[in-house]
PDB file of C-alpha atoms in Angstrom:
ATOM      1  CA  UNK A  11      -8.469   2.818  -4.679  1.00  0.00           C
ATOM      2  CA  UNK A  12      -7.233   1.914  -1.122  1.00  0.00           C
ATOM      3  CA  UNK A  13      -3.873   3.457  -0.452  1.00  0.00           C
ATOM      4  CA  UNK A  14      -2.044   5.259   2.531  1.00  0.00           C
ATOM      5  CA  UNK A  15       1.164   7.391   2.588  1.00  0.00           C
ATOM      6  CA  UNK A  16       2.216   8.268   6.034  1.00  0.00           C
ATOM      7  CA  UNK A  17       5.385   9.665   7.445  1.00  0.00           C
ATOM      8  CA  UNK A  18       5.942   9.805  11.394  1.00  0.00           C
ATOM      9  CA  UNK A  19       7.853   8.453  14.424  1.00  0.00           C
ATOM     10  CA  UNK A  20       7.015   5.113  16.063  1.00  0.00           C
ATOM     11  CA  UNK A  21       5.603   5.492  19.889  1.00  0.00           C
ATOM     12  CA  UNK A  22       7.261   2.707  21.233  1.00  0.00           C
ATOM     13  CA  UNK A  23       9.324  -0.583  19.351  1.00  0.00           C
ATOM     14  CA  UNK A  24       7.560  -2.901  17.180  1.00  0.00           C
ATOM     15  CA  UNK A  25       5.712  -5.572  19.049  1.00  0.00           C
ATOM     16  CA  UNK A  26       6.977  -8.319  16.937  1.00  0.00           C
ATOM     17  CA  UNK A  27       4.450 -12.165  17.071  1.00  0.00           C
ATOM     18  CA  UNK A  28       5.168 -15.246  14.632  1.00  0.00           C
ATOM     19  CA  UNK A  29       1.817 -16.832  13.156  1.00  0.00           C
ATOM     20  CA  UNK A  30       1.283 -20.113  13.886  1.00  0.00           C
ATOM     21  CA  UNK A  31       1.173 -23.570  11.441  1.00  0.00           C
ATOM     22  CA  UNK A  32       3.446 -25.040   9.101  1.00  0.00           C
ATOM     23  CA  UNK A  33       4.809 -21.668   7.576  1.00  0.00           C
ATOM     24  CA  UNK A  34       5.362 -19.237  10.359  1.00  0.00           C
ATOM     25  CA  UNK A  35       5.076 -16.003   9.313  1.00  0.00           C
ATOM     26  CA  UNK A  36       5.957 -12.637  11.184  1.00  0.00           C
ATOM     27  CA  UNK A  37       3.998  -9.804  12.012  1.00  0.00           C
ATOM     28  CA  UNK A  38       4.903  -6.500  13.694  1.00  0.00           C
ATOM     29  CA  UNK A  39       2.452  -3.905  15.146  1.00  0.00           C
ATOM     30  CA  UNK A  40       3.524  -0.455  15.743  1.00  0.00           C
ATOM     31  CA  UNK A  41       1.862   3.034  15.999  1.00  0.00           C
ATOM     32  CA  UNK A  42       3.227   5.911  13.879  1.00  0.00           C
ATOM     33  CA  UNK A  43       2.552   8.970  15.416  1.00  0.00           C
ATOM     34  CA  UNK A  44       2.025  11.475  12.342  1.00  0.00           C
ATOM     35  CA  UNK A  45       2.033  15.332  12.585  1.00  0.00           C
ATOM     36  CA  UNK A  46      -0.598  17.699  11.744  1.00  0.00           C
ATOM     37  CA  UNK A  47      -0.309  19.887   9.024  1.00  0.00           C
ATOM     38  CA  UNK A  48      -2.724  22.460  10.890  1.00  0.00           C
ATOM     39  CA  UNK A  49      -3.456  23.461  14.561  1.00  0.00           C
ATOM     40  CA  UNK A  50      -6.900  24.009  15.451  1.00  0.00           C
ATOM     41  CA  UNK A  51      -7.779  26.614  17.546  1.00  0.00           C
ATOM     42  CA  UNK A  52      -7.994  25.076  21.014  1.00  0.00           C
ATOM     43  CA  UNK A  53      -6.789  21.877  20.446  1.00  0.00           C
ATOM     44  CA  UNK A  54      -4.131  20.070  21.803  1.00  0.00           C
ATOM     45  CA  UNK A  55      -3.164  17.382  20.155  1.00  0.00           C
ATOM     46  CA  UNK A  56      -0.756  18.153  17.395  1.00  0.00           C
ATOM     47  CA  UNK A  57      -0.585  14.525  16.249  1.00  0.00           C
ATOM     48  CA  UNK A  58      -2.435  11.690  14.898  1.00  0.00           C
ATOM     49  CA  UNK A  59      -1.513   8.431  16.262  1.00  0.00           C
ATOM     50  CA  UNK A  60      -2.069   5.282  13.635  1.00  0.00           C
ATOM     51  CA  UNK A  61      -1.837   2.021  13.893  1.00  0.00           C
ATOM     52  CA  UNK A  62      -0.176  -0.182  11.728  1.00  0.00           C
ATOM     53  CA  UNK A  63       0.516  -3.999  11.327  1.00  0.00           C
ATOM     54  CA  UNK A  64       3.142  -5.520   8.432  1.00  0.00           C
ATOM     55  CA  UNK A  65       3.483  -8.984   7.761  1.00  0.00           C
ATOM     56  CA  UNK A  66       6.772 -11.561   6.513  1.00  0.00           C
ATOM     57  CA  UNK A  67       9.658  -9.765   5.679  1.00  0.00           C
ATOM     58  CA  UNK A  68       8.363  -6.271   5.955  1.00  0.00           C
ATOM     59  CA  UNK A  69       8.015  -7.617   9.648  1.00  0.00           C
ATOM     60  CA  UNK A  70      11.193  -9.142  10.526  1.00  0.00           C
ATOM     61  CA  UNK A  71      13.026  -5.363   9.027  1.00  0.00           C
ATOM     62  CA  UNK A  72      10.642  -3.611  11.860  1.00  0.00           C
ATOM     63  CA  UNK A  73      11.815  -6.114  14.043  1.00  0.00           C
ATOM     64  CA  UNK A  74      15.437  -6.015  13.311  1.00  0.00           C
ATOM     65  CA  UNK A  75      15.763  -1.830  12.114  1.00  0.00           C
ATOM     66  CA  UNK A  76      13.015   0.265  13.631  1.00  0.00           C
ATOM     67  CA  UNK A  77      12.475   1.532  17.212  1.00  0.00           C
ATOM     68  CA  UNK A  78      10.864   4.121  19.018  1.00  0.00           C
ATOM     69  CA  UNK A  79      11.663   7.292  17.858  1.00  0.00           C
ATOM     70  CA  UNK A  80      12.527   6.334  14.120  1.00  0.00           C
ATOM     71  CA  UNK A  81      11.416   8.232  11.389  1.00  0.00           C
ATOM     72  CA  UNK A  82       9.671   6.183   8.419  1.00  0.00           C
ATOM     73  CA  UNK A  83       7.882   6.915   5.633  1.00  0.00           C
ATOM     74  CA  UNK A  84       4.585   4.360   5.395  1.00  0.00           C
ATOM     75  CA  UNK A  85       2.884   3.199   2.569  1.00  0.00           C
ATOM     76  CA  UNK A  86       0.281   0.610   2.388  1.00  0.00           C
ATOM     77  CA  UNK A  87      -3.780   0.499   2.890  1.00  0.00           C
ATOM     78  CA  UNK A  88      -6.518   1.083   5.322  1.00  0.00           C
ATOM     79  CA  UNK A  89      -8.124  -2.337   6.681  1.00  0.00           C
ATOM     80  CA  UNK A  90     -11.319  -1.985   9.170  1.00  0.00           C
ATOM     81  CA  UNK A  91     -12.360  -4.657  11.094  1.00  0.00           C
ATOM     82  CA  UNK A  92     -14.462  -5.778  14.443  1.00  0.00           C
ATOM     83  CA  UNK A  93     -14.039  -8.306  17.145  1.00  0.00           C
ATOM     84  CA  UNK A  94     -16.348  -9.144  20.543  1.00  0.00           C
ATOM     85  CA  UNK A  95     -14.125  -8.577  23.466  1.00  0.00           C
ATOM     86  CA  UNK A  96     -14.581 -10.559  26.713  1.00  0.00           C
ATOM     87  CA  UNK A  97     -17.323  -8.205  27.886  1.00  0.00           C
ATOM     88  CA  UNK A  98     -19.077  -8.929  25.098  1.00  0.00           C
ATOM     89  CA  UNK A  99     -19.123  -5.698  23.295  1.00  0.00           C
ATOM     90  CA  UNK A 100     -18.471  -4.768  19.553  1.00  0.00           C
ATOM     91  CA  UNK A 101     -14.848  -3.095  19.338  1.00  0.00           C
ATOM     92  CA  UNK A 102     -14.465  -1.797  15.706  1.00  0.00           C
ATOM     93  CA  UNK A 103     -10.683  -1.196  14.573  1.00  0.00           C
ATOM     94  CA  UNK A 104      -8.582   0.667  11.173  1.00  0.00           C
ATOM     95  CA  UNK A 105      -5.054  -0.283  10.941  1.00  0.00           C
ATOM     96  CA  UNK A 106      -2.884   0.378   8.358  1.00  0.00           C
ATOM     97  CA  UNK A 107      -1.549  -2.641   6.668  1.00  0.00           C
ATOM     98  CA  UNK A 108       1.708  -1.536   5.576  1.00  0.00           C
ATOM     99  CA  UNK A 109       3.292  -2.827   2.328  1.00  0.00           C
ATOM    100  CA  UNK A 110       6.543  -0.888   1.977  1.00  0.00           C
ATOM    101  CA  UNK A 111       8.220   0.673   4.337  1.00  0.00           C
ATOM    102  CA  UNK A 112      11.353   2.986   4.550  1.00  0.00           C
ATOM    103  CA  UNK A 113      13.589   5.396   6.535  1.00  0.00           C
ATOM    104  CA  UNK A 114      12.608   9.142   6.659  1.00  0.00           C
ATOM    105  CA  UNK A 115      15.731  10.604   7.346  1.00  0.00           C
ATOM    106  CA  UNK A 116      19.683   9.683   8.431  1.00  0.00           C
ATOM    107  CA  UNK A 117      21.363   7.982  11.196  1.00  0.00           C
ATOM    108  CA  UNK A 118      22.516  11.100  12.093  1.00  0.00           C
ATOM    109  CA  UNK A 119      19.633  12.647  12.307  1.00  0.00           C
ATOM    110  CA  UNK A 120      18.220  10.399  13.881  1.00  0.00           C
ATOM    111  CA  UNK A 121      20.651  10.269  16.842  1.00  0.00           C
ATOM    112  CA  UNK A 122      20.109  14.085  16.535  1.00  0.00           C
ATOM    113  CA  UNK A 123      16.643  14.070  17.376  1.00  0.00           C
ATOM    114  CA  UNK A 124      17.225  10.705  20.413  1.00  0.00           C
ATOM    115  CA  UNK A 125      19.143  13.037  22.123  1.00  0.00           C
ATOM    116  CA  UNK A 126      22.496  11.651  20.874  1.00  0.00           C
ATOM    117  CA  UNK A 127      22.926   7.752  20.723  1.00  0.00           C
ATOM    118  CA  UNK A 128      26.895   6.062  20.447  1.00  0.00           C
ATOM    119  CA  UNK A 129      26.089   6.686  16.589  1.00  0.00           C
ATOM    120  CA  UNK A 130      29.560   9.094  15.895  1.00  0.00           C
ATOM    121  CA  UNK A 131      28.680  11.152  12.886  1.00  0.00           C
ATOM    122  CA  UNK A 132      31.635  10.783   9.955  1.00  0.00           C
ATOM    123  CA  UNK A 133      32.485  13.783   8.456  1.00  0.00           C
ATOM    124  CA  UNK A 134      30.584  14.829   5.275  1.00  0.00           C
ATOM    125  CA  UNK A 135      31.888  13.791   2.238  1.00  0.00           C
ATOM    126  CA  UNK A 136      30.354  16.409   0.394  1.00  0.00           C
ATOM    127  CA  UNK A 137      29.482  20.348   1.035  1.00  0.00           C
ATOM    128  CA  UNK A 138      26.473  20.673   3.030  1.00  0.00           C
ATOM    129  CA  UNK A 139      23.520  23.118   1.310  1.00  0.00           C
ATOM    130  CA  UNK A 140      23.562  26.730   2.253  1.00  0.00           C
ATOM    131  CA  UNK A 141      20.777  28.557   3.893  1.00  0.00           C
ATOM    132  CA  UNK A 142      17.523  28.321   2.334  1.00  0.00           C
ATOM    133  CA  UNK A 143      16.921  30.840   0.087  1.00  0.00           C
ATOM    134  CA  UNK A 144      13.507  33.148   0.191  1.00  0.00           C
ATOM    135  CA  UNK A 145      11.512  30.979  -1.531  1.00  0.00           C
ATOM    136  CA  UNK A 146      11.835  27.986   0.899  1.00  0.00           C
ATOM    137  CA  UNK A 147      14.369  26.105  -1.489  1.00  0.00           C
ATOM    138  CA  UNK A 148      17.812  24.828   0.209  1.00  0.00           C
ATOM    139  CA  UNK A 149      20.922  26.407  -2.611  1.00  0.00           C
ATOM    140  CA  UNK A 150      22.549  23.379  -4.368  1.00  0.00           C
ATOM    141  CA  UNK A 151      26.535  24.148  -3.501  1.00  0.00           C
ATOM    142  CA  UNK A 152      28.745  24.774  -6.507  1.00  0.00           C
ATOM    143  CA  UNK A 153      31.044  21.241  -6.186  1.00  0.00           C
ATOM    144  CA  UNK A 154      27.834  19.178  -6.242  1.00  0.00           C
ATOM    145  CA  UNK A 155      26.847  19.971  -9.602  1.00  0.00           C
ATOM    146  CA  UNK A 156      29.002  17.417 -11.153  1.00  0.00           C
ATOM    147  CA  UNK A 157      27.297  14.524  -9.408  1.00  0.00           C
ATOM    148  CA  UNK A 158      23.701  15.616 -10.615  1.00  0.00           C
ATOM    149  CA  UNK A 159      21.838  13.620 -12.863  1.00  0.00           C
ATOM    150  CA  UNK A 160      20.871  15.983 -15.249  1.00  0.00           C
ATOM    151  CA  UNK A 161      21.340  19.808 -15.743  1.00  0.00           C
ATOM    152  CA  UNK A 162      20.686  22.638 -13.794  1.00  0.00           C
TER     153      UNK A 162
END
């Protein structure tokens, strides 16, 4: 079985090409830069930096939705290939071929973490979680309880 699940932050915007022929179709490269779980002892790089490529309408949302800086969640599979370049040397490369992909957190946040865009955050409609709790959980606050789909 061949299948990736990342979640990071685009580098830069998508570069965005249209194939050529009778049906065009869109593709759209962009690198996700995907945190570590771990830091190794004298290394620097916190960060793996992956390239991926999604074709036809997958494409044209990159193209239309995503930029640097946005947080999505990636899922898809791992595709090696090889090429000559003009030097005449082997160049191997692993992209990502993504079939789904999707937002990782809100606008807000979002905006939160660019430094602030013209995005003005509405006011909640509902009561923001309390502090986590010991165990890492975030409390569920008494007036949501009603909307859940099942019991607590």
């Amino acid at each position: 079985m061949n299948k990736v699940i990342l979640m990071g932050r685009l580098t830069r915007d998508p570069e965005i090409r249209y194939s050529s022929g009778d049906s065009q179709t869109a593709i759209a490269r962009y690198t996700l830069a995907v945190d570590r779980r771990f830091k190794r002892q004298g290394d620097e790089q916190t960060a793996d930096f992956i390239n991926c490529v999604v074709f036809g309408r997958g494409a044209e949302f990159a193209e239309n939705y995503l930029h640097q800086g946005t947080k999505i969640v990636a899922t898809g599979r791992i595709q090696t290939g090889s090429y000559t370049n003009k030097d005449g040397q082997r160049v191997y490369t692993t992209d990502v071929v993504v079939e789904d992909q999707e937002f990782a957190e809100s606008k807000a946040a979002a905006a939160g973490y660019n430094g602030g865009s013209s995005y003005q955050q509405a006011a909640p409609s509902r009561p923001e979680p309390t502090e986590a709790a010991g165990d890492g959980f975030m409390n569920i606050p008494d007036a949501i309880e009603e909307e859940l789909p099942f019991k607590c």
